[in-house]
Structure formats: structure tokens, C-alpha cells
Amino acid sequence: MVENFMQNEIFDLQFQDVGGAQLPYLFFEGEASAPQMLFVHATGFLPWLWQPVIEEFVPPNNAWAPFVCDYRSCNPREGGLSWDVVARDLSAFCGGQQITRPLIIGHSMGATVSTIATALYGLQPRGLILVEPIFLPDLFYDMTPEVQSHPLAAKSIKRTNHWTDENEAWSYLKSKSLFADWDERVLQIYHKYGMKKQEEGSLKLTCSPENEAAMFMGGWDINPWPLLTEIKCPVLVVEGEKTENKGIVDIQRAVSLFSRATYKSVEGTGHLIPMQKPKEVAELIKEFSRQIE
């Protein structure tokens, strides 16, 4: 299926009103009556990066991938964009798009806001796949830090954000350890869509360092732990074998709190599992889908 559908075709963003904001999204159209899928990306990343996974399901399935970056005003020094707000917007997005009982696949921030939206804002997925969810220690959510004291926001706001041309940008990506173990096609997609060409020909990040930092800051706003017991649908929690979040995110605690959860570890991966092993992620989705049918 991968070889004959969408290999070189990535759709343009569309927009859905979510109440005072227009949420951008990609739509991958399948058959009218086919199951629906919703893919929600990680902080600072892009919906386009899901395409190698989505290709395994569309057609026949229909799939949506919203772009959560700067669709609302979000100043990192004023608390950023609350993940509670993003969760409400995700629910409004599904209502506006007439998405019912989707299989939701969320990565990192996307996993957390999908959890919040399901527990609090009426989303009713037929199943949740949470890839490396960000469920931090409870004490974290009682804090109100500045950007400079947030380990991820402080780092992201200083991220390199200028390249003279596409060749320099590609060389930069190939030189960085963050991207060293990415699937080559995913990296090419990031190079094409994660960097926006400026009028003079230079490139800047599509999701700017300021906006990425604002998204990280918004993660302090709501504690997801008390919400996990409210999730009644089947849940698959996926962790990278070598994740950088071990010791920070207690995945096994999360699995124990969901009423119908299973756990999978993906060998040889860190936090960025969908970028590193998209084929394995697609297989996990297929296996989980069969189990909950």
C-alpha cells in the first residue's frame, strides 16, 4: 500500500474553527464509511511527519492530523498555550469535522492532550494509542516556573532558526544527534515542511523557537494524573526502550491507572519513536486495532 499511495503527495493545510481560532490540519481522505483516525503530534513538530504512518491506513481509513503550534496567541513568558486549552480545541475540532469514535494516536504532548480531551471534553475514541505521553511527577504541576527554569522551554527558545539555503539546512539536520536515528524519509519530510523558506531564500523553522517554548510552558497548566482513571476505552501505552524520559515519566504507573491498558516497548528507540521507526508504529496500530475490533 505504501508504494502506491501518497508516496510523493503531501496535502496542504486546511482550517477548522475551534472557537476564536482556526486550527490548521491535514486531511487524508479514504472511503466515506471507513473508520476514522486522528494523529496528534509532539511539541514543536509537525502533522506532516505522520504521513509515512498514515499511508499504511489510508485508504480505506480517513485520517486527520492537526497542527498545534501558533494557531492561538501563545507567549512563553506569559504561561504559553495551556494544554487544557489545546485539549478543548481538539474536542471542538473533532466536532467540527464530524469525527466520531476515532482511533486516536498521540505522541508526547499529543498523547497528553488527547488524554485530557477524552477525560474532560467529550471525546469518545474507540481506542487511544499514547506514544511516550508526557505525564510528569505530580509536584511538577504545582509549579509556575519562568521560561529559563523550564528545562525544555529554556532549550527550545534558543534553538537555531536560520539557514541560508536548503543545502545548509540539510547539512545541519544530518550533523545533529537529535536526527541521527530518524527514518530517512521522515527526515526529508521535516526538511521540506519543518523549515519555511523566507522571501530572500533563507529558511526558518515552521514552528518557531518562541512558539515551541510556549507549547512547553503550557504543559504546566493541568495535571493529567487524576484524569487517567476516567478513561474507559482501550489504551495502548508505548514507550521507547531508550527513552530520555525514564525516571521522569512513570509509564507503569500510568498503565496501572487506566482501566483497560496494555504496554509496549519499542526496541532501539528513544522519545521520538514515530520519527525513528514509523513502520513499527504502523504495525503497533494495526495490532491494537485488531484487538479492539
Tab-separated table of C-alpha atoms in Angstrom:
chain	number	residue	atom	x	y	z
A	1	MET	CA	0.000	0.000	0.000
A	2	VAL	CA	2.807	2.408	0.834
A	3	GLU	CA	4.325	2.200	-2.610
A	4	ASN	CA	1.166	3.096	-4.498
A	5	PHE	CA	-0.452	5.788	-2.349
A	6	MET	CA	0.758	9.281	-1.437
A	7	GLN	CA	4.466	8.488	-1.631
A	8	ASN	CA	5.198	11.906	-3.136
A	9	GLU	CA	1.969	13.681	-2.261
A	10	ILE	CA	1.536	15.689	0.912
A	11	PHE	CA	-1.647	17.671	1.251
A	12	ASP	CA	-1.909	21.372	2.068
A	13	LEU	CA	-3.202	22.582	5.404
A	14	GLN	CA	-6.912	23.196	5.848
A	15	PHE	CA	-8.503	25.093	8.755
A	16	GLN	CA	-11.236	24.363	11.295
A	17	ASP	CA	-12.805	26.962	13.574
A	18	VAL	CA	-12.448	25.823	17.193
A	19	GLY	CA	-13.991	28.870	18.871
A	20	GLY	CA	-11.978	32.029	18.425
A	21	ALA	CA	-9.169	30.343	16.490
A	22	GLN	CA	-8.565	28.490	13.253
A	23	LEU	CA	-6.829	25.172	13.894
A	24	PRO	CA	-4.770	24.025	10.868
A	25	TYR	CA	-4.905	20.362	9.905
A	26	LEU	CA	-4.099	17.820	7.235
A	27	PHE	CA	-6.837	15.528	5.983
A	28	PHE	CA	-6.120	12.208	4.305
A	29	GLU	CA	-9.314	11.057	2.612
A	30	GLY	CA	-10.292	7.423	2.409
A	31	GLU	CA	-13.691	5.808	1.981
A	32	ALA	CA	-16.786	7.588	3.287
A	33	SER	CA	-17.918	4.904	5.723
A	34	ALA	CA	-14.451	3.735	6.771
A	35	PRO	CA	-13.058	4.061	10.312
A	36	GLN	CA	-11.656	7.416	11.357
A	37	MET	CA	-8.205	8.094	12.782
A	38	LEU	CA	-6.745	11.149	14.495
A	39	PHE	CA	-2.981	11.722	14.742
A	40	VAL	CA	-1.695	14.349	17.206
A	41	HIS	CA	1.974	15.334	17.066
A	42	ALA	CA	4.590	16.230	19.678
A	43	THR	CA	5.588	19.702	20.860
A	44	GLY	CA	7.444	21.676	18.203
A	45	PHE	CA	6.902	19.088	15.483
A	46	LEU	CA	4.524	18.766	12.547
A	47	PRO	CA	1.495	16.841	11.269
A	48	TRP	CA	3.326	16.069	8.020
A	49	LEU	CA	5.685	13.763	9.917
A	50	TRP	CA	2.815	11.310	10.419
A	51	GLN	CA	2.467	10.690	6.686
A	52	PRO	CA	4.606	7.509	6.450
A	53	VAL	CA	2.422	6.007	9.193
A	54	ILE	CA	-0.868	7.297	7.783
A	55	GLU	CA	-0.070	5.796	4.377
A	56	GLU	CA	-0.480	2.362	5.919
A	57	PHE	CA	-4.137	3.101	6.686
A	58	VAL	CA	-5.461	5.497	4.018
A	59	PRO	CA	-7.310	4.268	2.066
A	60	PRO	CA	-9.645	2.854	3.282
A	61	ASN	CA	-9.495	4.809	6.566
A	62	ASN	CA	-9.924	8.568	6.887
A	63	ALA	CA	-7.245	10.369	8.874
A	64	TRP	CA	-6.812	13.851	10.326
A	65	ALA	CA	-3.616	15.387	11.701
A	66	PRO	CA	-3.981	18.840	13.328
A	67	PHE	CA	-1.055	21.272	13.506
A	68	VAL	CA	-0.713	22.503	17.077
A	69	CYS	CA	1.731	25.398	17.101
A	70	ASP	CA	0.748	29.055	16.836
A	71	TYR	CA	-2.954	28.845	15.972
A	72	ARG	CA	-3.676	30.770	19.189
A	73	SER	CA	-1.664	33.610	20.683
A	74	CYS	CA	0.951	31.974	22.887
A	75	ASN	CA	3.678	33.947	24.629
A	76	PRO	CA	6.072	31.646	26.503
A	77	ARG	CA	6.717	34.394	29.077
A	78	GLU	CA	3.001	34.629	29.856
A	79	GLY	CA	2.355	30.964	30.533
A	80	GLY	CA	2.358	29.738	26.955
A	81	LEU	CA	-0.540	27.875	25.362
A	82	SER	CA	-2.266	25.762	28.016
A	83	TRP	CA	-2.571	22.077	27.166
A	84	ASP	CA	-6.038	22.262	28.708
A	85	VAL	CA	-6.972	24.795	26.005
A	86	VAL	CA	-5.419	22.586	23.332
A	87	ALA	CA	-7.442	19.627	24.625
A	88	ARG	CA	-10.677	21.613	24.434
A	89	ASP	CA	-9.770	22.736	20.937
A	90	LEU	CA	-9.044	19.147	19.928
A	91	SER	CA	-12.532	18.151	21.041
A	92	ALA	CA	-14.059	21.128	19.186
A	93	PHE	CA	-12.022	20.167	16.116
A	94	CYS	CA	-13.462	16.653	16.135
A	95	GLY	CA	-16.967	18.061	16.494
A	96	GLY	CA	-16.458	20.458	13.614
A	97	GLN	CA	-15.067	17.728	11.383
A	98	GLN	CA	-17.760	15.223	12.417
A	99	ILE	CA	-15.124	12.810	13.666
A	100	THR	CA	-16.839	10.101	15.714
A	101	ARG	CA	-15.270	7.233	17.614
A	102	PRO	CA	-11.828	7.738	16.089
A	103	LEU	CA	-8.752	5.740	16.904
A	104	ILE	CA	-6.506	8.450	18.364
A	105	ILE	CA	-2.737	8.204	18.087
A	106	GLY	CA	-0.911	10.864	20.080
A	107	HIS	CA	2.807	11.386	20.554
A	108	SER	CA	4.313	13.189	23.560
A	109	MET	CA	2.250	16.381	24.005
A	110	GLY	CA	-0.238	14.941	21.517
A	111	ALA	CA	-0.732	11.896	23.739
A	112	THR	CA	-1.311	14.045	26.812
A	113	VAL	CA	-3.804	16.470	25.244
A	114	SER	CA	-5.682	13.527	23.708
A	115	THR	CA	-5.971	12.029	27.184
A	116	ILE	CA	-7.250	15.315	28.642
A	117	ALA	CA	-9.739	15.788	25.796
A	118	THR	CA	-11.103	12.278	26.318
A	119	ALA	CA	-11.387	12.597	30.097
A	120	LEU	CA	-12.793	16.141	30.272
A	121	TYR	CA	-14.127	17.363	26.929
A	122	GLY	CA	-16.310	14.672	25.481
A	123	LEU	CA	-14.014	12.946	23.009
A	124	GLN	CA	-15.140	9.332	22.684
A	125	PRO	CA	-12.411	7.412	20.861
A	126	ARG	CA	-12.749	3.734	20.163
A	127	GLY	CA	-9.167	3.480	21.399
A	128	LEU	CA	-6.184	5.587	22.461
A	129	ILE	CA	-2.579	4.931	21.471
A	130	LEU	CA	-0.320	7.058	23.657
A	131	VAL	CA	3.244	7.151	22.369
A	132	GLU	CA	5.642	8.472	25.012
A	133	PRO	CA	2.963	10.519	26.833
A	134	ILE	CA	4.108	13.420	28.987
A	135	PHE	CA	2.806	12.537	32.449
A	136	LEU	CA	5.274	14.303	34.726
A	137	PRO	CA	5.596	13.924	38.518
A	138	ASP	CA	2.657	15.458	40.395
A	139	LEU	CA	4.801	18.133	42.035
A	140	PHE	CA	5.607	19.493	38.599
A	141	TYR	CA	2.032	20.727	38.136
A	142	ASP	CA	2.111	22.788	41.333
A	143	MET	CA	4.946	24.906	39.976
A	144	THR	CA	4.774	28.134	37.971
A	145	PRO	CA	8.272	28.454	36.529
A	146	GLU	CA	9.798	31.048	34.260
A	147	VAL	CA	10.947	30.060	30.785
A	148	GLN	CA	14.564	29.940	31.858
A	149	SER	CA	13.812	27.432	34.644
A	150	HIS	CA	11.835	25.049	32.418
A	151	PRO	CA	14.421	22.583	31.083
A	152	LEU	CA	12.709	22.052	27.711
A	153	ALA	CA	11.364	25.570	27.114
A	154	ALA	CA	14.695	27.135	28.019
A	155	LYS	CA	16.453	24.907	25.500
A	156	SER	CA	13.907	25.214	22.702
A	157	ILE	CA	13.749	29.009	22.780
A	158	LYS	CA	17.481	29.083	21.932
A	159	ARG	CA	17.123	26.675	19.022
A	160	THR	CA	18.922	27.518	15.768
A	161	ASN	CA	16.417	29.248	13.481
A	162	HIS	CA	18.182	30.435	10.356
A	163	TRP	CA	19.806	28.693	7.409
A	164	THR	CA	20.982	30.427	4.266
A	165	ASP	CA	19.565	27.782	1.918
A	166	GLU	CA	18.176	24.249	1.748
A	167	ASN	CA	21.614	22.650	1.448
A	168	GLU	CA	22.824	24.301	4.626
A	169	ALA	CA	19.626	23.276	6.405
A	170	TRP	CA	20.019	19.658	5.291
A	171	SER	CA	23.660	19.601	6.398
A	172	TYR	CA	22.578	20.957	9.774
A	173	LEU	CA	19.995	18.211	10.223
A	174	LYS	CA	22.452	15.491	9.249
A	175	SER	CA	25.012	16.834	11.740
A	176	LYS	CA	22.748	16.814	14.804
A	177	SER	CA	22.443	13.826	17.130
A	178	LEU	CA	18.713	14.547	17.604
A	179	PHE	CA	18.083	13.499	13.991
A	180	ALA	CA	20.766	10.814	13.672
A	181	ASP	CA	18.438	7.849	14.086
A	182	TRP	CA	15.420	9.258	12.230
A	183	ASP	CA	13.932	7.336	9.347
A	184	GLU	CA	15.387	8.924	6.216
A	185	ARG	CA	12.043	9.703	4.616
A	186	VAL	CA	10.704	11.295	7.802
A	187	LEU	CA	13.818	13.458	7.934
A	188	GLN	CA	13.249	14.525	4.327
A	189	ILE	CA	9.665	15.484	5.189
A	190	TYR	CA	10.913	17.511	8.154
A	191	HIS	CA	13.436	19.255	5.924
A	192	LYS	CA	10.680	20.165	3.472
A	193	TYR	CA	7.892	21.160	5.866
A	194	GLY	CA	9.635	21.854	9.164
A	195	MET	CA	11.542	24.736	7.639
A	196	LYS	CA	9.837	27.615	5.877
A	197	LYS	CA	11.511	29.477	3.021
A	198	GLN	CA	11.736	33.238	3.502
A	199	GLU	CA	11.428	35.845	0.758
A	200	GLU	CA	15.194	36.226	0.431
A	201	GLY	CA	15.641	32.447	0.131
A	202	SER	CA	16.811	31.630	3.627
A	203	LEU	CA	14.945	29.172	5.860
A	204	LYS	CA	13.416	29.396	9.331
A	205	LEU	CA	11.608	26.824	11.452
A	206	THR	CA	7.904	26.432	10.665
A	207	CYS	CA	7.198	26.216	14.397
A	208	SER	CA	9.426	28.992	15.728
A	209	PRO	CA	11.525	28.599	18.891
A	210	GLU	CA	9.222	31.087	20.661
A	211	ASN	CA	6.144	29.072	19.779
A	212	GLU	CA	7.742	25.767	20.711
A	213	ALA	CA	8.740	27.200	24.091
A	214	ALA	CA	5.179	28.473	24.564
A	215	MET	CA	3.848	24.964	23.959
A	216	PHE	CA	6.227	23.515	26.536
A	217	MET	CA	5.210	26.166	29.071
A	218	GLY	CA	1.539	25.305	28.565
A	219	GLY	CA	2.190	21.794	29.827
A	220	TRP	CA	2.369	23.020	33.429
A	221	ASP	CA	-1.262	24.071	33.446
A	222	ILE	CA	-3.147	20.836	34.085
A	223	ASN	CA	-2.220	17.652	35.946
A	224	PRO	CA	-3.272	14.648	33.830
A	225	TRP	CA	-2.757	12.015	36.546
A	226	PRO	CA	-6.189	12.348	38.225
A	227	LEU	CA	-7.813	12.010	34.795
A	228	LEU	CA	-6.399	8.614	33.826
A	229	THR	CA	-8.978	6.644	35.782
A	230	GLU	CA	-11.705	8.455	33.817
A	231	ILE	CA	-10.590	6.871	30.532
A	232	LYS	CA	-12.815	3.873	29.777
A	233	CYS	CA	-11.764	2.987	26.227
A	234	PRO	CA	-8.891	0.583	25.439
A	235	VAL	CA	-5.480	2.246	25.743
A	236	LEU	CA	-2.086	1.248	24.371
A	237	VAL	CA	0.838	2.972	26.081
A	238	VAL	CA	4.021	2.907	24.007
A	239	GLU	CA	7.470	3.651	25.407
A	240	GLY	CA	10.867	3.855	23.726
A	241	GLU	CA	13.349	1.319	25.044
A	242	LYS	CA	15.990	4.031	25.384
A	243	THR	CA	13.681	6.949	26.130
A	244	GLU	CA	15.203	10.001	27.728
A	245	ASN	CA	12.095	10.218	29.924
A	246	LYS	CA	12.831	7.149	32.038
A	247	GLY	CA	12.950	8.256	35.643
A	248	ILE	CA	10.813	11.294	34.829
A	249	VAL	CA	7.635	9.800	33.375
A	250	ASP	CA	6.342	6.820	35.360
A	251	ILE	CA	4.835	4.895	32.475
A	252	GLN	CA	3.976	1.832	34.536
A	253	ARG	CA	2.006	3.987	36.976
A	254	ALA	CA	0.039	5.347	34.019
A	255	VAL	CA	-0.653	1.856	32.685
A	256	SER	CA	-1.924	0.785	36.110
A	257	LEU	CA	-4.363	3.719	36.359
A	258	PHE	CA	-6.072	3.199	33.007
A	259	SER	CA	-8.899	0.679	33.312
A	260	ARG	CA	-8.110	-1.117	30.021
A	261	ALA	CA	-4.445	-0.513	29.206
A	262	THR	CA	-1.645	-2.514	27.655
A	263	TYR	CA	2.030	-1.599	27.366
A	264	LYS	CA	4.550	-1.920	24.563
A	265	SER	CA	8.242	-1.044	24.456
A	266	VAL	CA	9.822	-0.297	21.073
A	267	GLU	CA	13.335	-1.662	20.828
A	268	GLY	CA	16.159	0.705	19.953
A	269	THR	CA	14.123	3.919	20.185
A	270	GLY	CA	14.099	6.986	22.384
A	271	HIS	CA	11.361	9.558	22.847
A	272	LEU	CA	10.870	10.212	19.117
A	273	ILE	CA	9.516	6.789	18.180
A	274	PRO	CA	7.306	7.874	15.220
A	275	MET	CA	10.247	9.648	13.600
A	276	GLN	CA	12.687	6.833	14.271
A	277	LYS	CA	10.570	3.795	13.382
A	278	PRO	CA	7.367	4.739	11.532
A	279	LYS	CA	6.881	1.218	10.161
A	280	GLU	CA	6.970	-0.253	13.659
A	281	VAL	CA	4.470	2.363	14.849
A	282	ALA	CA	2.137	1.433	11.995
A	283	GLU	CA	2.389	-2.235	12.953
A	284	LEU	CA	1.564	-1.431	16.581
A	285	ILE	CA	-1.510	0.486	15.426
A	286	LYS	CA	-2.630	-2.419	13.230
A	287	GLU	CA	-2.194	-4.925	16.048
A	288	PHE	CA	-4.075	-2.730	18.534
A	289	SER	CA	-6.865	-2.108	16.018
A	290	ARG	CA	-7.364	-5.841	15.565
A	291	GLN	CA	-7.525	-6.341	19.337
A	292	ILE	CA	-10.250	-3.743	19.895
A	293	GLU	CA	-12.466	-4.619	16.907
